Amino acid sequence: MNDQMFYHNNIYLELYYRPQIMTELVEVNIRTLFARAKDLRKQLESLQSTSQVYQENLQNAVAALEECRKIADNIALFSPNEMEEDISSRDLQYLSIDYFLGDLIVKKIAVDRSIQLHNSREAYERYLGLLDTYHIFSRADKKLYKRYLENRNAFTLLASSDISKRREIKIARFKQETDLKQKLEYLSRNSSALENDDSARRGLYHAELSLYTHQTFYALDFIAQELRMIASAPPSPPPDPSALERDYRSRNGMSSDAYSARLDPPTSHPTRNGNTGPILSTDGKPLKPFTLLVNRQTLRAGVFRPDHSLPTMTIEEYLAEEKRRGGIIEGGGEQSGIQPVVNEDDFEAADNDTMKARSWDEFKEDNPKGSGNTLNRG
């Protein structure tokens, strides 16, 4: 009797505690995966986007976030029947799983960029849909979200065509983002006070969600622009597998045995157009189109010419050209010693010369020689 009662009690205890244990294991798992994904995302900031380590960390972060989203869906972490107050402070951070997914997916190297952009936009839309379900949007973000739903492909933050209005919108959004980052930095510095203050912790998560929402609309704007550019681009021709296997010589009709380093192949060799044989027949008639580059006289004139470039003008021609361009200054030499002829009838010029000489004499009397040199006196 006692053994039977003990057996029933063990079954009761197992059925009672198993859901609690499973829930705790799931919470630990999603918390660990989410923290690892955020740490890998932060490491990407110090790496080159083209490096192999960057792509590996990016792939691992995306895989961890996708696993977090599966766990959240399996345990119904978020439900449309709940309000924002029903979410525990510890689970508020998991609302941003899809935001991080959208931010990281677009950074992966993919063959089809259009599919990659659509996957990123779907992740951003799931994130915005969750915030709309729990009414976490601000009034301005709610208007932007409605405008986005009206036309996803033509969505833009700067809807106005007025340049001044667009500038005001840019400045306002930049100030808003700066304020959100300062608030988030202030709350993050006081992380020790958040451990025992539930309202302060919720305020930190709400500040993060506000910043992520702000950046999400920027990302959706860029995605819409890039998708429009891809749609307007001409389609690329499909690759030919046989052309990729052939090398340059085979594509030009040359086999590897007949390869030569000469720039002009022999007349018996097939040309690029497939023509073979000589250019002229035995009686001098042309067999294929050709172009005469030089004549015989030109070749004969260049036989005995020097190997350096000859002058193209004489010295007299060069000096005349320099004089025409103003490169020669005239004067000096013997002409500088010729004294100008004085006109004795020009009394005004004579008076000017006299006054100039008188001024110079007065200056020499007021400033005798050596009066200005006071530093070298013994």
GROMACS .gro file of N, CA, C and O in nm, residues 151-201:
model
  204
  151ASN      N    1   0.158   5.175  -4.943
  151ASN     CA    2   0.237   5.149  -5.064
  151ASN      C    3   0.379   5.113  -5.022
  151ASN      O    4   0.462   5.200  -4.999
  152ARG      N    5   0.404   4.983  -5.009
  152ARG     CA    6   0.535   4.938  -4.962
  152ARG      C    7   0.646   4.969  -5.063
  152ARG      O    8   0.756   5.007  -5.025
  153ASN      N    9   0.618   4.950  -5.191
  153ASN     CA   10   0.723   4.962  -5.292
  153ASN      C   11   0.764   5.107  -5.317
  153ASN      O   12   0.877   5.133  -5.359
  154ALA      N   13   0.674   5.202  -5.292
  154ALA     CA   14   0.705   5.343  -5.316
  154ALA      C   15   0.722   5.420  -5.185
  154ALA      O   16   0.715   5.543  -5.185
  155PHE      N   17   0.748   5.349  -5.074
  155PHE     CA   18   0.759   5.415  -4.945
  155PHE      C   19   0.886   5.499  -4.939
  155PHE      O   20   0.994   5.458  -4.984
  156THR      N   21   0.873   5.619  -4.885
  156THR     CA   22   0.988   5.707  -4.862
  156THR      C   23   0.960   5.794  -4.741
  156THR      O   24   0.845   5.832  -4.715
  157LEU      N   25   1.065   5.822  -4.665
  157LEU     CA   26   1.049   5.908  -4.548
  157LEU      C   27   1.026   6.053  -4.587
  157LEU      O   28   0.957   6.127  -4.518
  158LEU      N   29   1.085   6.094  -4.701
  158LEU     CA   30   1.074   6.232  -4.747
  158LEU      C   31   0.969   6.238  -4.856
  158LEU      O   32   0.999   6.241  -4.975
  159ALA      N   33   0.842   6.236  -4.814
  159ALA     CA   34   0.733   6.230  -4.911
  159ALA      C   35   0.712   6.363  -4.982
  159ALA      O   36   0.660   6.367  -5.093
  160SER      N   37   0.750   6.472  -4.920
  160SER     CA   38   0.726   6.603  -4.980
  160SER      C   39   0.827   6.630  -5.091
  160SER      O   40   0.943   6.590  -5.084
  161SER      N   41   0.782   6.699  -5.196
  161SER     CA   42   0.870   6.737  -5.306
  161SER      C   43   0.938   6.873  -5.282
  161SER      O   44   1.029   6.911  -5.357
  162ASP      N   45   0.897   6.945  -5.179
  162ASP     CA   46   0.956   7.074  -5.146
  162ASP      C   47   1.093   7.050  -5.080
  162ASP      O   48   1.105   6.973  -4.985
  163ILE      N   49   1.195   7.117  -5.132
  163ILE     CA   50   1.332   7.095  -5.082
  163ILE      C   51   1.344   7.140  -4.937
  163ILE      O   52   1.406   7.072  -4.854
  164SER      N   53   1.288   7.254  -4.903
  164SER     CA   54   1.297   7.303  -4.765
  164SER      C   55   1.223   7.211  -4.669
  164SER      O   56   1.270   7.185  -4.558
  165LYS      N   57   1.109   7.157  -4.714
  165LYS     CA   58   1.034   7.065  -4.629
  165LYS      C   59   1.111   6.936  -4.608
  165LYS      O   60   1.114   6.882  -4.496
  166ARG      N   61   1.174   6.886  -4.713
  166ARG     CA   62   1.253   6.763  -4.699
  166ARG      C   63   1.371   6.786  -4.604
  166ARG      O   64   1.406   6.697  -4.525
  167ARG      N   65   1.429   6.905  -4.611
  167ARG     CA   66   1.542   6.936  -4.522
  167ARG      C   67   1.495   6.940  -4.377
  167ARG      O   68   1.564   6.890  -4.287
  168GLU      N   69   1.378   6.997  -4.352
  168GLU     CA   70   1.325   7.002  -4.216
  168GLU      C   71   1.298   6.861  -4.163
  168GLU      O   72   1.322   6.833  -4.045
  169ILE      N   73   1.247   6.774  -4.249
  169ILE     CA   74   1.220   6.636  -4.206
  169ILE      C   75   1.350   6.565  -4.170
  169ILE      O   76   1.358   6.495  -4.068
  170LYS      N   77   1.453   6.585  -4.251
  170LYS     CA   78   1.582   6.523  -4.221
  170LYS      C   79   1.639   6.571  -4.088
  170LYS      O   80   1.688   6.492  -4.007
  171ILE      N   81   1.632   6.701  -4.065
  171ILE     CA   82   1.685   6.757  -3.941
  171ILE      C   83   1.606   6.705  -3.821
  171ILE      O   84   1.662   6.669  -3.717
  172ALA      N   85   1.473   6.700  -3.835
  172ALA     CA   86   1.390   6.654  -3.724
  172ALA      C   87   1.418   6.508  -3.691
  172ALA      O   88   1.430   6.471  -3.573
  173ARG      N   89   1.431   6.424  -3.792
  173ARG     CA   90   1.457   6.282  -3.766
  173ARG      C   91   1.598   6.262  -3.710
  173ARG      O   92   1.621   6.172  -3.627
  174PHE      N   93   1.694   6.342  -3.754
  174PHE     CA   94   1.829   6.332  -3.699
  174PHE      C   95   1.830   6.371  -3.551
  174PHE      O   96   1.894   6.304  -3.469
  175LYS      N   97   1.761   6.477  -3.516
  175LYS     CA   98   1.754   6.516  -3.375
  175LYS      C   99   1.683   6.410  -3.292
  175LYS      O  100   1.723   6.380  -3.179
  176GLN      N  101   1.578   6.351  -3.348
  176GLN     CA  102   1.506   6.247  -3.276
  176GLN      C  103   1.595   6.126  -3.251
  176GLN      O  104   1.596   6.070  -3.140
  177GLU      N  105   1.671   6.087  -3.351
  177GLU     CA  106   1.761   5.972  -3.333
  177GLU      C  107   1.871   6.004  -3.231
  177GLU      O  108   1.908   5.918  -3.150
  178THR      N  109   1.922   6.125  -3.234
  178THR     CA  110   2.025   6.164  -3.137
  178THR      C  111   1.971   6.161  -2.995
  178THR      O  112   2.038   6.113  -2.902
  179ASP      N  113   1.850   6.211  -2.976
  179ASP     CA  114   1.790   6.209  -2.842
  179ASP      C  115   1.767   6.066  -2.794
  179ASP      O  116   1.788   6.035  -2.675
  180LEU      N  117   1.723   5.978  -2.883
  180LEU     CA  118   1.700   5.839  -2.844
  180LEU      C  119   1.831   5.771  -2.805
  180LEU      O  120   1.835   5.695  -2.707
  181LYS      N  121   1.937   5.798  -2.877
  181LYS     CA  122   2.066   5.737  -2.843
  181LYS      C  123   2.119   5.790  -2.710
  181LYS      O  124   2.175   5.714  -2.631
  182GLN      N  125   2.102   5.919  -2.684
  182GLN     CA  126   2.146   5.975  -2.556
  182GLN      C  127   2.065   5.916  -2.440
  182GLN      O  128   2.122   5.883  -2.335
  183LYS      N  129   1.936   5.901  -2.459
  183LYS     CA  130   1.853   5.843  -2.353
  183LYS      C  131   1.892   5.698  -2.328
  183LYS      O  132   1.902   5.654  -2.213
  184LEU      N  133   1.916   5.624  -2.437
  184LEU     CA  134   1.954   5.484  -2.422
  184LEU      C  135   2.091   5.471  -2.356
  184LEU      O  136   2.112   5.381  -2.273
  185GLU      N  137   2.183   5.559  -2.389
  185GLU     CA  138   2.314   5.555  -2.327
  185GLU      C  139   2.307   5.588  -2.178
  185GLU      O  140   2.376   5.526  -2.096
  186TYR      N  141   2.221   5.681  -2.142
  186TYR     CA  142   2.204   5.716  -2.001
  186TYR      C  143   2.147   5.599  -1.921
  186TYR      O  144   2.194   5.567  -1.811
  187LEU      N  145   2.047   5.533  -1.979
  187LEU     CA  146   1.987   5.420  -1.908
  187LEU      C  147   2.082   5.302  -1.901
  187LEU      O  148   2.081   5.227  -1.802
  188SER      N  149   2.164   5.284  -2.003
  188SER     CA  150   2.258   5.172  -2.003
  188SER      C  151   2.369   5.193  -1.900
  188SER      O  152   2.419   5.096  -1.843
  189ARG      N  153   2.409   5.317  -1.875
  189ARG     CA  154   2.513   5.344  -1.776
  189ARG      C  155   2.466   5.310  -1.635
  189ARG      O  156   2.547   5.276  -1.549
  190ASN      N  157   2.337   5.320  -1.611
  190ASN     CA  158   2.282   5.289  -1.478
  190ASN      C  159   2.221   5.150  -1.477
  190ASN      O  160   2.111   5.128  -1.429
  191SER      N  161   2.294   5.052  -1.535
  191SER     CA  162   2.240   4.916  -1.543
  191SER      C  163   2.226   4.851  -1.407
  191SER      O  164   2.142   4.764  -1.386
  192SER      N  165   2.309   4.891  -1.309
  192SER     CA  166   2.298   4.832  -1.175
  192SER      C  167   2.166   4.867  -1.108
  192SER      O  168   2.110   4.786  -1.033
  193ALA      N  169   2.115   4.987  -1.137
  193ALA     CA  170   1.987   5.027  -1.077
  193ALA      C  171   1.869   4.959  -1.144
  193ALA      O  172   1.759   4.958  -1.088
  194LEU      N  173   1.889   4.900  -1.263
  194LEU     CA  174   1.778   4.836  -1.333
  194LEU      C  175   1.747   4.697  -1.281
  194LEU      O  176   1.640   4.644  -1.309
  195GLU      N  177   1.841   4.638  -1.207
  195GLU     CA  178   1.819   4.501  -1.161
  195GLU      C  179   1.705   4.491  -1.061
  195GLU      O  180   1.628   4.395  -1.062
  196ASN      N  181   1.689   4.591  -0.979
  196ASN     CA  182   1.585   4.587  -0.876
  196ASN      C  183   1.467   4.678  -0.909
  196ASN      O  184   1.370   4.681  -0.833
  197ASP      N  185   1.476   4.752  -1.019
  197ASP     CA  186   1.369   4.845  -1.057
  197ASP      C  187   1.305   4.796  -1.185
  197ASP      O  188   1.362   4.808  -1.294
  198ASP      N  189   1.185   4.738  -1.172
  198ASP     CA  190   1.119   4.680  -1.290
  198ASP      C  191   1.074   4.788  -1.388
  198ASP      O  192   1.085   4.770  -1.510
  199SER      N  193   1.026   4.899  -1.339
  199SER     CA  194   0.980   5.006  -1.428
  199SER      C  195   1.097   5.067  -1.505
  199SER      O  196   1.084   5.102  -1.623
  200ALA      N  197   1.213   5.081  -1.440
  200ALA     CA  198   1.330   5.134  -1.508
  200ALA      C  199   1.378   5.038  -1.617
  200ALA      O  200   1.421   5.080  -1.726
  201ARG      N  201   1.369   4.909  -1.591
  201ARG     CA  202   1.408   4.812  -1.691
  201ARG      C  203   1.315   4.817  -1.812
  201ARG      O  204   1.360   4.811  -1.927
   0.00000   0.00000   0.00000
